[in-house]
Every structure is written in structure tokens, then in C-alpha cells.
Tab-separated table of C-alpha atoms in Angstrom:
chain	number	residue	atom	x	y	z
A	1	MET	CA	0.002	0.426	-0.035
A	2	ASN	CA	1.093	3.695	-1.127
A	3	THR	CA	1.841	5.798	1.577
A	4	ALA	CA	-1.345	8.330	0.174
A	5	LYS	CA	-3.649	5.332	0.710
A	6	ILE	CA	-1.918	4.936	4.348
A	7	LEU	CA	-3.136	8.543	4.780
A	8	ARG	CA	-6.311	8.193	2.942
A	9	ALA	CA	-7.189	5.013	5.383
A	10	LEU	CA	-6.476	6.558	8.357
A	11	ALA	CA	-8.383	10.110	8.067
A	12	ASN	CA	-11.798	7.326	7.168
A	13	GLY	CA	-10.728	6.201	10.903
A	14	ILE	CA	-9.604	2.382	9.314
A	15	ASN	CA	-5.520	1.232	10.683
A	16	PRO	CA	-4.273	0.525	6.836
A	17	ASP	CA	-2.441	-2.749	8.422
A	18	THR	CA	-5.657	-4.713	10.099
A	19	GLY	CA	-8.848	-2.779	7.871
A	20	GLU	CA	-10.022	-2.729	11.958
A	21	LEU	CA	-12.434	0.285	12.476
A	22	LEU	CA	-9.815	3.036	14.626
A	23	THR	CA	-10.876	3.230	18.467
A	24	HIS	CA	-12.410	6.748	19.070
A	25	SER	CA	-9.563	7.783	21.533
A	26	SER	CA	-6.931	7.802	18.736
A	27	VAL	CA	-5.723	10.982	17.658
A	28	ALA	CA	-6.635	9.926	14.227
A	29	HIS	CA	-10.492	11.012	14.902
A	30	THR	CA	-10.091	14.045	16.320
A	31	PRO	CA	-10.890	16.934	13.411
A	32	GLU	CA	-7.798	18.535	12.816
A	33	MET	CA	-6.347	14.644	12.055
A	34	ILE	CA	-8.683	13.610	9.847
A	35	ARG	CA	-8.278	17.034	7.396
A	36	MET	CA	-4.871	16.774	8.077
A	37	LEU	CA	-4.511	13.015	6.710
A	38	PHE	CA	-6.797	14.241	3.751
A	39	ALA	CA	-4.808	17.174	2.898
A	40	LEU	CA	-1.654	14.959	2.857
A	41	SER	CA	-3.132	12.147	0.921
A	42	ASP	CA	-4.358	14.557	-1.442
A	43	GLU	CA	-1.180	15.875	-1.770
A	44	LEU	CA	0.616	13.015	-2.144
A	45	MET	CA	-2.087	11.793	-5.170
A	46	GLY	CA	-1.294	14.764	-6.499
A	47	GLN	CA	2.510	14.456	-7.392
A	48	PRO	CA	3.785	11.977	-9.796
A	49	GLU	CA	5.416	8.563	-8.910
A	50	LYS	CA	9.299	8.934	-7.954
A	51	ASN	CA	12.430	6.910	-9.150
A	52	LYS	CA	10.365	6.039	-12.842
A	53	LYS	CA	12.889	6.327	-15.644
A	54	THR	CA	11.693	7.583	-18.968
A	55	LYS	CA	12.121	3.971	-21.460
A	56	LEU	CA	14.901	5.668	-24.224
A	57	SER	CA	15.035	4.578	-27.420
A	58	PRO	CA	17.438	3.464	-29.097
A	59	LEU	CA	18.016	6.149	-31.083
A	60	GLU	CA	18.111	8.265	-28.741
A	61	ARG	CA	20.415	5.720	-25.693
A	62	GLU	CA	22.936	5.790	-28.790
A	63	GLN	CA	22.986	9.739	-28.649
A	64	LYS	CA	23.218	9.835	-24.888
A	65	ASN	CA	26.113	6.686	-24.988
A	66	ILE	CA	27.801	9.383	-27.924
A	67	ALA	CA	27.490	12.712	-25.755
A	68	GLU	CA	28.879	11.099	-22.761
A	69	GLY	CA	31.836	10.275	-24.964
A	70	LYS	CA	31.202	6.215	-24.910
A	71	PRO	CA	31.232	4.606	-28.067
A	72	ALA	CA	27.111	4.825	-29.821
A	73	LYS	CA	26.465	1.563	-29.510
A	74	SER	CA	27.648	1.049	-25.756
A	75	TYR	CA	26.213	-1.256	-23.539
A	76	PHE	CA	23.534	-2.808	-26.534
A	77	PRO	CA	23.858	-6.426	-27.260
A	78	TRP	CA	25.643	-7.777	-30.512
A	79	ALA	CA	22.984	-8.729	-33.588
A	80	GLU	CA	23.106	-11.224	-35.526
A	81	GLU	CA	23.947	-9.192	-38.617
A	82	GLU	CA	26.292	-7.584	-36.871
A	83	LYS	CA	28.186	-10.736	-35.556
A	84	LYS	CA	28.010	-11.892	-39.244
A	85	GLN	CA	29.942	-8.047	-40.476
A	86	LEU	CA	32.844	-8.428	-37.791
A	87	GLU	CA	33.275	-12.873	-39.120
A	88	LYS	CA	33.991	-11.445	-42.386
A	89	GLU	CA	35.443	-8.447	-41.697
A	90	TYR	CA	38.185	-9.426	-38.870
A	91	ALA	CA	38.526	-12.741	-41.346
A	92	ALA	CA	39.489	-10.254	-44.261
A	93	GLY	CA	42.484	-8.514	-42.133
A	94	LYS	CA	41.133	-5.812	-40.511
A	95	ALA	CA	42.985	-4.172	-37.499
A	96	VAL	CA	39.882	-4.306	-33.943
A	97	GLU	CA	41.044	-1.074	-33.579
A	98	GLN	CA	39.204	-0.628	-37.426
A	99	LEU	CA	36.211	-3.297	-36.587
A	100	SER	CA	35.314	-0.960	-33.655
A	101	ALA	CA	35.347	2.690	-35.252
A	102	GLY	CA	33.035	0.915	-38.132
A	103	LEU	CA	30.210	-1.012	-35.505
A	104	GLY	CA	30.054	1.712	-32.914
A	105	ARG	CA	32.010	-0.075	-30.225
A	106	SER	CA	34.095	0.150	-27.851
A	107	VAL	CA	37.634	-1.605	-28.718
A	108	ARG	CA	37.236	-4.299	-25.469
A	109	ALA	CA	33.261	-4.796	-26.669
A	110	VAL	CA	34.650	-6.071	-30.323
A	111	ALA	CA	37.638	-8.012	-28.806
A	112	ILE	CA	35.442	-9.539	-26.412
A	113	GLN	CA	32.030	-10.483	-29.047
A	114	LEU	CA	35.831	-11.799	-30.668
A	115	GLU	CA	37.013	-14.088	-27.934
A	116	LYS	CA	33.296	-15.312	-27.704
A	117	MET	CA	32.951	-16.463	-31.519
A	118	GLY	CA	35.964	-18.400	-31.073
A	119	LEU	CA	38.236	-15.795	-33.279
A	120	ILE	CA	40.535	-14.540	-30.698
A	121	THR	CA	42.064	-16.665	-27.719
A	122	ALA	CA	41.207	-15.528	-24.239
A	123	GLU	CA	45.278	-14.016	-23.894
A	124	GLN	CA	44.991	-11.918	-27.070
A	125	LEU	CA	41.695	-10.573	-25.467
A	126	ILE	CA	43.605	-9.545	-22.680
A	127	GLY	CA	45.289	-8.060	-24.377
A	128	TYR	CA	42.735	-5.237	-25.407
A	129	SER	CA	41.938	-4.637	-21.816
């Protein structure tokens, strides 16, 4: 139960934990407290929930990465087409640095993918750390 609903339940004279009515001797039964609880509840209900991040589109994520000085495709999953392109260009003799620039990935990300594909060894991967 969120805070606004808890306050509204108290203002209505209901224990939010048990659902039972509060005793008449409860401080929540005074007119001032009831008004204050309803006002607080209304105030909280009018506010948007915090900590909700807006989901960026792939293009917006790329632009954000570039603005932060990262390669455009940082933290993007590898598409099958990209993997095929990487394999083809690596087999053609392109350097990892050239591949990273062309794919919008970091040198390390390209090296890790090459190692996953079995095109370089773990020892070679360490050289790109």
C-alpha cells in the first residue's frame, strides 16, 4: 500500500494494517487530524511517482552514449548481422581498432565478441583490456 492510501485509510478511521476501525480515542479521530490526513493524501496523490525512469529509444540511447563520450553502441546487445559483419571483416584482416570504429563499439567490446565467437584466444583478449 502506498503512502497516500495509508493516509486516506487513517483519515477514514481505518487501521491500514488490519482494516479494522480505529478506536474513538485514537488521535486520528480528531477533526484537525482527519483534515490533515486527507490534505496530505491529496497532496501525495497529485505528485507523480518518483524513480520512474523513462525508457529511451535505441536512437536516443546511442545519442546519449555519444554525448557521454562512449561509442554509440555501448551496452547494446550484438545483432546477428553485426556478428556476421564482424566475422567477415576480421577474416578479411581488419584490425580490432578499425572494427570497433566501424561498428560503433569499444575496442574491448569487439575483442570480447571475437573471443566469444572463437576468433581470438583469451590471451589475445587480455591484450585489449
